[in-house]
CSV table of C-alpha atoms and ligand atoms in Angstrom, one decimal:
chain,number,residue,atom,x,y,z
A,1,UNK,CA,0.2,0.0,-0.1
A,2,UNK,CA,1.3,3.4,-1.1
A,3,UNK,CA,2.7,6.0,2.0
A,4,UNK,CA,0.9,9.0,0.0
A,5,UNK,CA,-2.7,9.1,0.6
A,6,UNK,CA,-4.9,9.0,-2.6
A,7,UNK,CA,-7.2,11.9,-1.3
A,8,UNK,CA,-6.2,14.7,0.9
A,9,UNK,CA,-8.8,16.9,2.4
A,10,UNK,CA,-7.2,20.1,3.8
A,11,UNK,CA,-9.1,22.7,6.0
A,12,UNK,CA,-11.9,22.3,3.8
A,13,UNK,CA,-14.6,24.9,4.1
A,14,UNK,CA,-18.1,25.7,2.6
A,15,UNK,CA,-20.2,28.7,3.8
A,16,UNK,CA,-23.3,29.3,2.0
A,17,UNK,CA,-24.6,32.9,1.9
A,18,UNK,CA,-28.3,33.5,3.1
A,19,UNK,CA,-29.9,36.4,2.0
A,20,UNK,CA,-33.3,38.2,1.9
A,21,UNK,CA,-34.8,40.1,-0.9
A,22,UNK,CA,-34.8,40.1,-4.7
A,23,UNK,CA,-33.8,43.3,-5.9
A,24,UNK,CA,-31.9,44.8,-3.1
A,25,UNK,CA,-30.5,41.6,-1.4
A,26,UNK,CA,-28.8,41.8,2.1
A,27,UNK,CA,-27.0,39.3,3.6
A,28,UNK,CA,-28.4,37.8,6.7
A,29,UNK,CA,-25.4,35.4,7.6
A,30,UNK,CA,-23.6,32.2,6.4
A,31,UNK,CA,-24.6,28.5,6.5
A,32,UNK,CA,-21.3,27.0,7.5
A,33,UNK,CA,-22.3,23.6,6.4
A,34,UNK,CA,-18.4,22.7,6.4
A,35,UNK,CA,-15.9,24.4,8.7
A,36,UNK,CA,-12.4,23.3,8.6
A,37,UNK,CA,-12.5,19.6,8.0
A,38,UNK,CA,-8.9,17.5,7.1
A,39,UNK,CA,-8.6,14.2,6.7
A,40,UNK,CA,-6.8,11.6,4.3
A,41,UNK,CA,-8.1,8.5,2.5
A,42,UNK,CA,-5.3,6.0,0.9
A,43,UNK,CA,-5.9,3.7,-1.9
A,44,UNK,CA,-7.7,0.3,-0.9
A,45,UNK,CA,-9.1,1.8,2.2
A,46,UNK,CA,-12.3,2.9,3.4
A,47,UNK,CA,-13.0,6.0,5.4
A,48,UNK,CA,-16.5,6.3,7.1
A,49,UNK,CA,-17.9,9.5,7.6
A,50,UNK,CA,-20.6,9.7,10.3
A,51,UNK,CA,-22.9,12.2,12.1
A,52,UNK,CA,-26.6,13.2,12.4
A,53,UNK,CA,-28.5,14.8,9.3
A,54,UNK,CA,-27.2,18.4,9.2
A,55,UNK,CA,-23.7,17.6,10.3
A,56,UNK,CA,-21.9,18.2,6.8
A,57,UNK,CA,-21.1,15.0,5.8
A,58,UNK,CA,-22.9,15.3,2.4
A,59,UNK,CA,-21.6,18.7,1.9
A,60,UNK,CA,-18.3,17.3,2.1
A,61,UNK,CA,-18.9,14.2,-0.3
A,62,UNK,CA,-20.2,16.7,-2.6
A,63,UNK,CA,-17.0,19.0,-2.6
A,64,UNK,CA,-14.8,15.6,-2.8
A,65,UNK,CA,-16.8,14.7,-5.9
A,66,UNK,CA,-16.2,18.3,-7.3
A,67,UNK,CA,-19.7,19.0,-7.5
A,68,UNK,CA,-19.4,22.1,-5.5
A,69,UNK,CA,-16.6,24.5,-5.0
A,70,UNK,CA,-15.1,25.1,-1.4
A,71,UNK,CA,-15.3,28.3,0.1
A,72,UNK,CA,-11.7,27.7,1.7
A,73,UNK,CA,-9.4,24.9,1.8
A,74,UNK,CA,-8.6,21.9,-0.7
A,75,UNK,CA,-9.0,18.5,-1.9
A,76,UNK,CA,-6.3,16.6,-3.6
A,77,UNK,CA,-6.5,13.6,-5.5
A,78,UNK,CA,-3.0,12.0,-6.1
A,79,UNK,CA,-1.4,15.3,-5.0
A,80,UNK,CA,-3.4,17.1,-7.4
A,81,UNK,CA,-6.0,20.0,-6.4
A,82,UNK,CA,-9.4,18.9,-7.8
A,83,UNK,CA,-11.0,22.2,-8.0
A,84,UNK,CA,-8.5,23.5,-10.5
A,85,UNK,CA,-9.5,21.0,-13.2
A,86,UNK,CA,-11.0,21.7,-16.5
A,87,UNK,CA,-11.3,20.1,-19.8
A,88,UNK,CA,-9.6,16.7,-20.4
A,89,UNK,CA,-8.3,16.8,-16.7
A,90,UNK,CA,-11.6,17.1,-15.4
A,91,UNK,CA,-13.3,14.5,-17.6
A,92,UNK,CA,-10.2,12.2,-16.3
A,93,UNK,CA,-11.2,12.8,-12.6
A,94,UNK,CA,-14.9,12.3,-13.3
A,95,UNK,CA,-13.5,8.8,-14.5
A,96,UNK,CA,-11.3,8.5,-11.4
A,97,UNK,CA,-14.1,9.4,-8.6
A,98,UNK,CA,-17.3,7.9,-8.9
A,99,UNK,CA,-20.4,7.7,-6.4
A,100,UNK,CA,-23.1,5.3,-5.6
A,101,UNK,CA,-25.9,7.1,-3.9
A,102,UNK,CA,-28.8,5.5,-1.3
A,103,UNK,CA,-31.4,5.6,-3.9
A,104,UNK,CA,-30.2,3.6,-7.3
A,105,UNK,CA,-33.1,4.9,-9.2
A,106,UNK,CA,-31.3,8.5,-9.0
A,107,UNK,CA,-28.5,7.0,-11.1
A,108,UNK,CA,-30.5,4.8,-13.6
A,109,UNK,CA,-32.7,5.9,-16.6
A,110,UNK,CA,-35.9,3.8,-16.3
A,111,UNK,CA,-35.9,4.3,-20.3
A,112,UNK,CA,-32.3,2.6,-20.9
A,113,UNK,CA,-31.2,-1.0,-20.7
A,114,UNK,CA,-28.9,-1.5,-17.6
A,115,UNK,CA,-26.2,-2.5,-20.3
A,116,UNK,CA,-26.5,1.0,-21.9
A,117,UNK,CA,-26.7,2.9,-18.6
A,118,UNK,CA,-23.5,0.8,-17.4
A,119,UNK,CA,-21.7,1.9,-21.0
A,120,UNK,CA,-22.3,5.4,-20.5
A,121,UNK,CA,-18.9,6.4,-19.2
A,122,UNK,CA,-17.1,3.9,-21.9
A,123,UNK,CA,-19.2,5.5,-24.6
A,124,UNK,CA,-17.7,9.0,-23.5
A,125,UNK,CA,-14.3,7.8,-23.6
A,126,UNK,CA,-14.7,6.5,-27.1
A,127,UNK,CA,-14.8,2.5,-26.5
A,128,UNK,CA,-15.6,0.4,-29.3
A,129,UNK,CA,-19.0,-1.6,-29.5
A,130,UNK,CA,-17.0,-4.6,-29.0
A,131,UNK,CA,-15.0,-3.5,-25.9
A,132,UNK,CA,-18.1,-2.0,-24.3
A,133,UNK,CA,-20.1,-5.3,-24.6
A,134,UNK,CA,-17.4,-7.5,-23.2
A,135,UNK,CA,-16.8,-4.8,-20.4
A,136,UNK,CA,-20.5,-4.5,-19.4
A,137,UNK,CA,-20.6,-8.6,-19.3
A,138,UNK,CA,-17.8,-8.7,-17.2
A,139,UNK,CA,-19.1,-6.0,-14.9
A,140,UNK,CA,-22.5,-7.4,-14.5
A,141,UNK,CA,-20.8,-10.7,-13.2
A,142,UNK,CA,-18.6,-9.1,-10.9
A,143,UNK,CA,-21.6,-7.3,-9.0
A,144,UNK,CA,-23.3,-10.8,-8.9
A,145,UNK,CA,-25.8,-10.6,-11.8
A,146,UNK,CA,-25.8,-12.4,-15.3
A,147,UNK,CA,-24.3,-11.0,-18.5
A,148,UNK,CA,-27.5,-11.7,-20.3
A,149,UNK,CA,-29.3,-9.3,-17.9
A,150,UNK,CA,-27.7,-6.4,-19.9
A,151,UNK,CA,-30.8,-6.2,-22.0
A,152,UNK,CA,-33.4,-5.7,-19.1
A,153,UNK,CA,-34.5,-2.4,-17.8
A,154,UNK,CA,-34.5,-1.1,-14.1
A,155,UNK,CA,-37.9,-1.9,-13.3
A,156,UNK,CA,-37.3,-5.4,-13.9
A,157,UNK,CA,-34.8,-5.8,-11.1
A,158,UNK,CA,-35.2,-5.7,-7.2
A,159,UNK,CA,-33.9,-2.8,-4.9
A,160,UNK,CA,-30.8,-4.8,-4.2
A,161,UNK,CA,-30.1,-5.5,-8.1
A,162,UNK,CA,-30.5,-2.0,-8.8
A,163,UNK,CA,-28.0,-0.8,-6.3
A,164,UNK,CA,-25.5,-3.7,-7.7
A,165,UNK,CA,-26.3,-2.2,-11.3
A,166,UNK,CA,-25.3,1.3,-9.9
A,167,UNK,CA,-22.2,-0.1,-8.5
A,168,UNK,CA,-21.4,-1.8,-11.8
A,169,UNK,CA,-21.9,1.5,-13.8
A,170,UNK,CA,-19.6,3.2,-11.0
A,171,UNK,CA,-16.9,0.8,-11.8
A,172,UNK,CA,-17.0,0.7,-15.2
A,173,UNK,CA,-14.2,3.6,-15.8
A,174,UNK,CA,-12.0,1.6,-13.3
A,175,UNK,CA,-12.3,4.3,-10.5
A,176,UNK,CA,-9.7,4.9,-7.7
A,177,UNK,CA,-12.3,6.2,-5.5
A,178,UNK,CA,-15.9,5.8,-5.1
A,179,UNK,CA,-17.9,8.0,-2.8
A,180,UNK,CA,-20.9,5.9,-1.0
A,181,UNK,CA,-23.6,7.8,0.0
A,182,UNK,CA,-25.8,5.9,2.4
A,183,UNK,CA,-25.4,2.7,-0.1
A,184,UNK,CA,-27.3,0.2,2.0
A,185,UNK,CA,-29.7,1.9,4.0
A,186,UNK,CA,-32.4,1.8,1.6
A,187,UNK,CA,-32.1,-2.0,1.2
A,188,UNK,CA,-33.8,-4.8,3.0
A,189,UNK,CA,-32.2,-5.5,6.3
A,190,UNK,CA,-31.9,-9.3,4.6
A,191,UNK,CA,-29.5,-8.2,1.8
A,192,UNK,CA,-27.6,-5.4,3.7
A,193,UNK,CA,-25.0,-7.7,4.8
A,194,UNK,CA,-24.6,-9.1,1.0
A,195,UNK,CA,-24.0,-5.9,-0.4
A,196,UNK,CA,-21.4,-5.0,2.2
A,197,UNK,CA,-19.5,-8.0,1.6
A,198,UNK,CA,-19.8,-7.1,-2.3
A,199,UNK,CA,-18.4,-3.8,-1.8
A,200,UNK,CA,-15.5,-5.4,0.4
A,201,UNK,CA,-14.7,-8.2,-2.2
A,202,UNK,CA,-14.5,-5.8,-4.9
A,203,UNK,CA,-12.3,-3.6,-2.8
A,204,UNK,CA,-9.9,-6.5,-2.2
A,205,UNK,CA,-9.8,-7.3,-5.7
A,206,UNK,CA,-9.4,-3.8,-7.4
A,207,UNK,CA,-7.7,-1.7,-4.7
A,208,UNK,CA,-10.4,0.7,-5.2
A,209,UNK,CA,-11.0,3.3,-2.2
A,210,UNK,CA,-14.4,4.2,-0.3
A,211,UNK,CA,-15.3,7.2,1.4
A,212,UNK,CA,-18.4,5.7,2.9
A,213,UNK,CA,-21.2,8.4,4.1
A,214,UNK,CA,-23.2,6.7,6.6
A,215,UNK,CA,-25.3,7.5,9.9
A,216,UNK,CA,-25.5,3.8,10.6
A,217,UNK,CA,-22.7,2.8,12.9
A,218,UNK,CA,-22.8,-0.7,12.3
A,219,UNK,CA,-22.5,-0.5,8.7
A,220,UNK,CA,-19.2,1.6,9.3
A,221,UNK,CA,-17.9,-0.6,11.8
A,222,UNK,CA,-18.2,-3.3,9.1
A,223,UNK,CA,-16.9,-1.4,6.5
A,224,UNK,CA,-14.2,1.4,7.5
A,225,UNK,CA,-10.9,1.4,8.2
A,226,UNK,CA,-10.6,4.9,9.7
A,227,UNK,CA,-14.0,6.8,11.2
A,228,UNK,CA,-14.5,10.4,11.1
A,229,UNK,CA,-17.5,11.7,13.3
A,230,UNK,CA,-18.5,15.2,12.2
A,231,UNK,CA,-20.9,17.6,14.2
A,232,UNK,CA,-22.2,21.1,12.9
A,233,UNK,CA,-19.5,20.8,10.0
A,234,UNK,CA,-16.5,20.0,12.3
A,235,UNK,CA,-14.7,16.9,13.0
A,236,UNK,CA,-15.1,15.9,16.5
A,237,UNK,CA,-13.5,12.8,16.6
A,238,UNK,CA,-11.3,10.6,14.2
A,239,UNK,CA,-9.3,7.4,14.1
A,240,UNK,CA,-8.7,4.1,13.2
A,241,UNK,CA,-12.2,2.3,13.4
A,242,UNK,CA,-11.2,-0.6,15.6
A,243,UNK,CA,-9.3,1.8,18.2
A,244,UNK,CA,-12.4,4.3,18.1
A,245,UNK,CA,-15.1,1.7,18.4
A,246,UNK,CA,-13.2,0.2,21.5
A,247,UNK,CA,-12.5,3.5,23.1
A,248,UNK,CA,-14.9,6.2,22.2
A,249,UNK,CA,-14.0,9.5,23.7
A,250,UNK,CA,-16.3,12.3,22.4
A,251,UNK,CA,-19.2,12.8,24.2
A,252,UNK,CA,-21.2,13.4,20.9
A,253,UNK,CA,-19.6,10.2,19.6
A,254,UNK,CA,-20.8,8.1,22.7
A,255,UNK,CA,-24.3,9.5,22.4
A,256,UNK,CA,-24.3,8.4,18.7
A,257,UNK,CA,-23.3,4.8,20.2
A,258,UNK,CA,-25.7,5.0,22.9
A,259,UNK,CA,-28.6,5.4,20.5
A,260,UNK,CA,-27.2,2.0,18.6
A,261,UNK,CA,-25.6,-0.1,21.0
A,262,UNK,CA,-25.2,-3.2,19.1
A,263,UNK,CA,-22.6,-1.0,17.1
A,264,UNK,CA,-20.4,-1.4,20.1
A,265,UNK,CA,-21.5,-4.4,22.6
A,266,UNK,CA,-20.8,-3.8,26.1
A,267,UNK,CA,-21.0,-0.1,25.9
A,268,UNK,CA,-24.4,0.3,28.4
A,269,UNK,CA,-22.2,1.6,31.2
A,270,UNK,CA,-21.2,4.7,28.9
A,271,UNK,CA,-24.8,5.4,27.6
A,272,UNK,CA,-25.2,9.3,26.7
A,273,UNK,CA,-28.8,10.5,25.6
A,274,UNK,CA,-28.7,13.1,22.9
A,275,UNK,CA,-31.1,15.9,24.0
A,276,UNK,CA,-32.4,18.6,21.4
A,277,UNK,CA,-32.0,19.1,17.9
A,278,UNK,CA,-28.8,20.0,16.1
A,279,UNK,CA,-28.4,23.6,16.4
A,280,UNK,CA,-28.9,25.9,13.1
A,281,UNK,CA,-25.6,25.9,11.2
A,282,UNK,CA,-26.6,29.5,10.1
A,283,UNK,CA,-25.6,30.5,13.8
A,284,UNK,CA,-24.0,27.7,15.4
A,285,UNK,CA,-23.0,28.0,19.2
A,286,UNK,CA,-19.9,29.8,20.2
A,287,UNK,CA,-17.0,27.8,21.9
A,288,UNK,CA,-17.6,24.1,21.5
A,289,UNK,CA,-20.5,23.7,19.3
A,290,UNK,CA,-21.7,20.9,21.0
A,291,UNK,CA,-22.0,22.5,24.5
A,292,UNK,CA,-25.7,23.2,24.4
A,293,UNK,CA,-26.4,19.3,24.1
A,294,UNK,CA,-23.2,18.1,26.3
A,295,UNK,CA,-24.1,16.7,29.4
A,296,UNK,CA,-20.2,17.3,30.3
A,297,UNK,CA,-20.0,21.0,29.3
A,298,UNK,CA,-18.4,23.1,32.0
A,299,UNK,CA,-17.7,26.7,31.9
A,300,UNK,CA,-15.0,26.9,29.3
A,301,UNK,CA,-16.8,24.8,26.8
A,302,UNK,CA,-19.4,27.9,25.9
A,303,UNK,CA,-16.7,30.3,25.0
A,304,UNK,CA,-13.5,28.3,23.9
A,305,UNK,CA,-13.2,26.0,21.0
A,306,UNK,CA,-11.7,22.8,21.7
A,307,UNK,CA,-8.9,21.8,18.9
A,308,UNK,CA,-8.7,18.0,17.6
A,309,UNK,CA,-5.9,16.3,19.9
A,310,UNK,CA,-4.3,13.1,19.9
A,311,UNK,CA,-5.4,10.9,22.7
A,312,UNK,CA,-4.0,7.4,21.3
A,313,UNK,CA,-1.9,6.7,18.0
A,314,UNK,CA,-4.1,8.3,15.3
A,315,UNK,CA,-6.9,8.8,17.3
A,316,UNK,CA,-8.1,12.6,17.7
A,317,UNK,CA,-10.7,14.1,19.9
A,318,UNK,CA,-11.9,18.0,20.0
A,319,UNK,CA,-13.1,18.2,23.5
A,320,UNK,CA,-11.7,20.0,26.5
A,321,UNK,CA,-12.2,17.1,28.7
A,322,UNK,CA,-8.7,15.7,27.3
A,323,UNK,CA,-6.9,19.3,27.2
A,324,UNK,CA,-7.3,18.8,31.0
A,325,UNK,CA,-6.3,15.4,31.1
A,326,UNK,CA,-3.2,15.9,28.5
A,327,UNK,CA,-2.1,18.7,30.4
A,328,UNK,CA,-2.4,17.2,33.7
A,329,UNK,CA,-4.9,19.7,35.2
A,330,UNK,CA,-7.9,17.6,35.6
A,331,UNK,CA,-10.2,18.7,38.1
A,332,UNK,CA,-12.3,16.4,40.1
A,333,UNK,CA,-15.4,17.8,38.4
A,334,UNK,CA,-14.0,16.9,34.9
A,335,UNK,CA,-12.6,13.6,36.3
A,336,UNK,CA,-16.0,13.0,37.5
A,337,UNK,CA,-17.9,13.7,34.0
A,338,UNK,CA,-15.0,12.3,31.5
A,339,UNK,CA,-15.9,9.8,29.4
A,340,UNK,CA,-12.5,8.6,30.0
A,341,UNK,CA,-12.7,8.0,33.8
B,1,SF4,FE1,-18.8,18.7,26.0
B,1,SF4,FE2,-17.0,20.7,26.5
B,1,SF4,FE3,-16.1,18.6,25.4
B,1,SF4,FE4,-17.7,20.2,24.0
B,1,SF4,S1,-15.9,20.7,24.7
B,1,SF4,S2,-17.9,18.1,24.2
B,1,SF4,S3,-19.1,20.7,25.6
B,1,SF4,S4,-17.2,18.6,27.3
């Protein structure tokens, strides 16, 4: 495995201006959907991006897919900034970075045979009919379907089969990275494991990297090598999945785990109930953005924003409880409430 990351996300921000009025519009503020996100993804690995809806994970994935331009920061693929690309370089980027979405209907044209849908990117790249036919047959078999099903239409398939077709279409251009946006959450529970195993098998065979956007922690645990937890546009905890799931530190991550205890068996003693709604990203709370919902908040949390700090190798947490632990100034109150205690 290469030492250099395939994908590097550096200080990424996406702020949307909110205006009022049509002719003489005035700025009311900015929605800080993504506000300083950094992480890396290596070839053949999976990063799981998790958080409640509104945490910024979908906007982050759109920036990585180059569907939107960042307000600040950069996304680099193979060391090259992606938002400067145009012309042939942009076409090459689209072949290297593909996506599979929650609803396979969004990427399948009901009036096209699945073979034609899978062949789209090959046609754009000037492949001959003969090569396209062979590649489509091969892709259908790779995702567990039959080559002769290329002549059928999407409505003739089940939901799980349609997601396999969407995956075949994404694989057609030999991508280096696939953004999987809630790829199994719309599927029957009985076929979710099959889809996850298929994704893992394909990754092992083709060394493709996945950015897995999900709210389901069990899926992330099964699939991801590295987990990134986002809250209100910021990363609050990130680390190797194995270490993070064994030793969750941030109160928000603990609350997510408490909602689905099966994601981390034996975690009942750490249960934290998540109260209230995610605050508006138009006017996020000062200090630690999680402080109005955090059962461990103390004075400093409302005015001082915590930085991400390493608490164990590769495992970073943005929470003042761990600043205190690190500097040896842990008060009794902090120790009593600390998730680490
Ligand atoms: Fe809770 Fe304070 Fe930590 Fe934020 S910094 S998660 S408010 S204890």
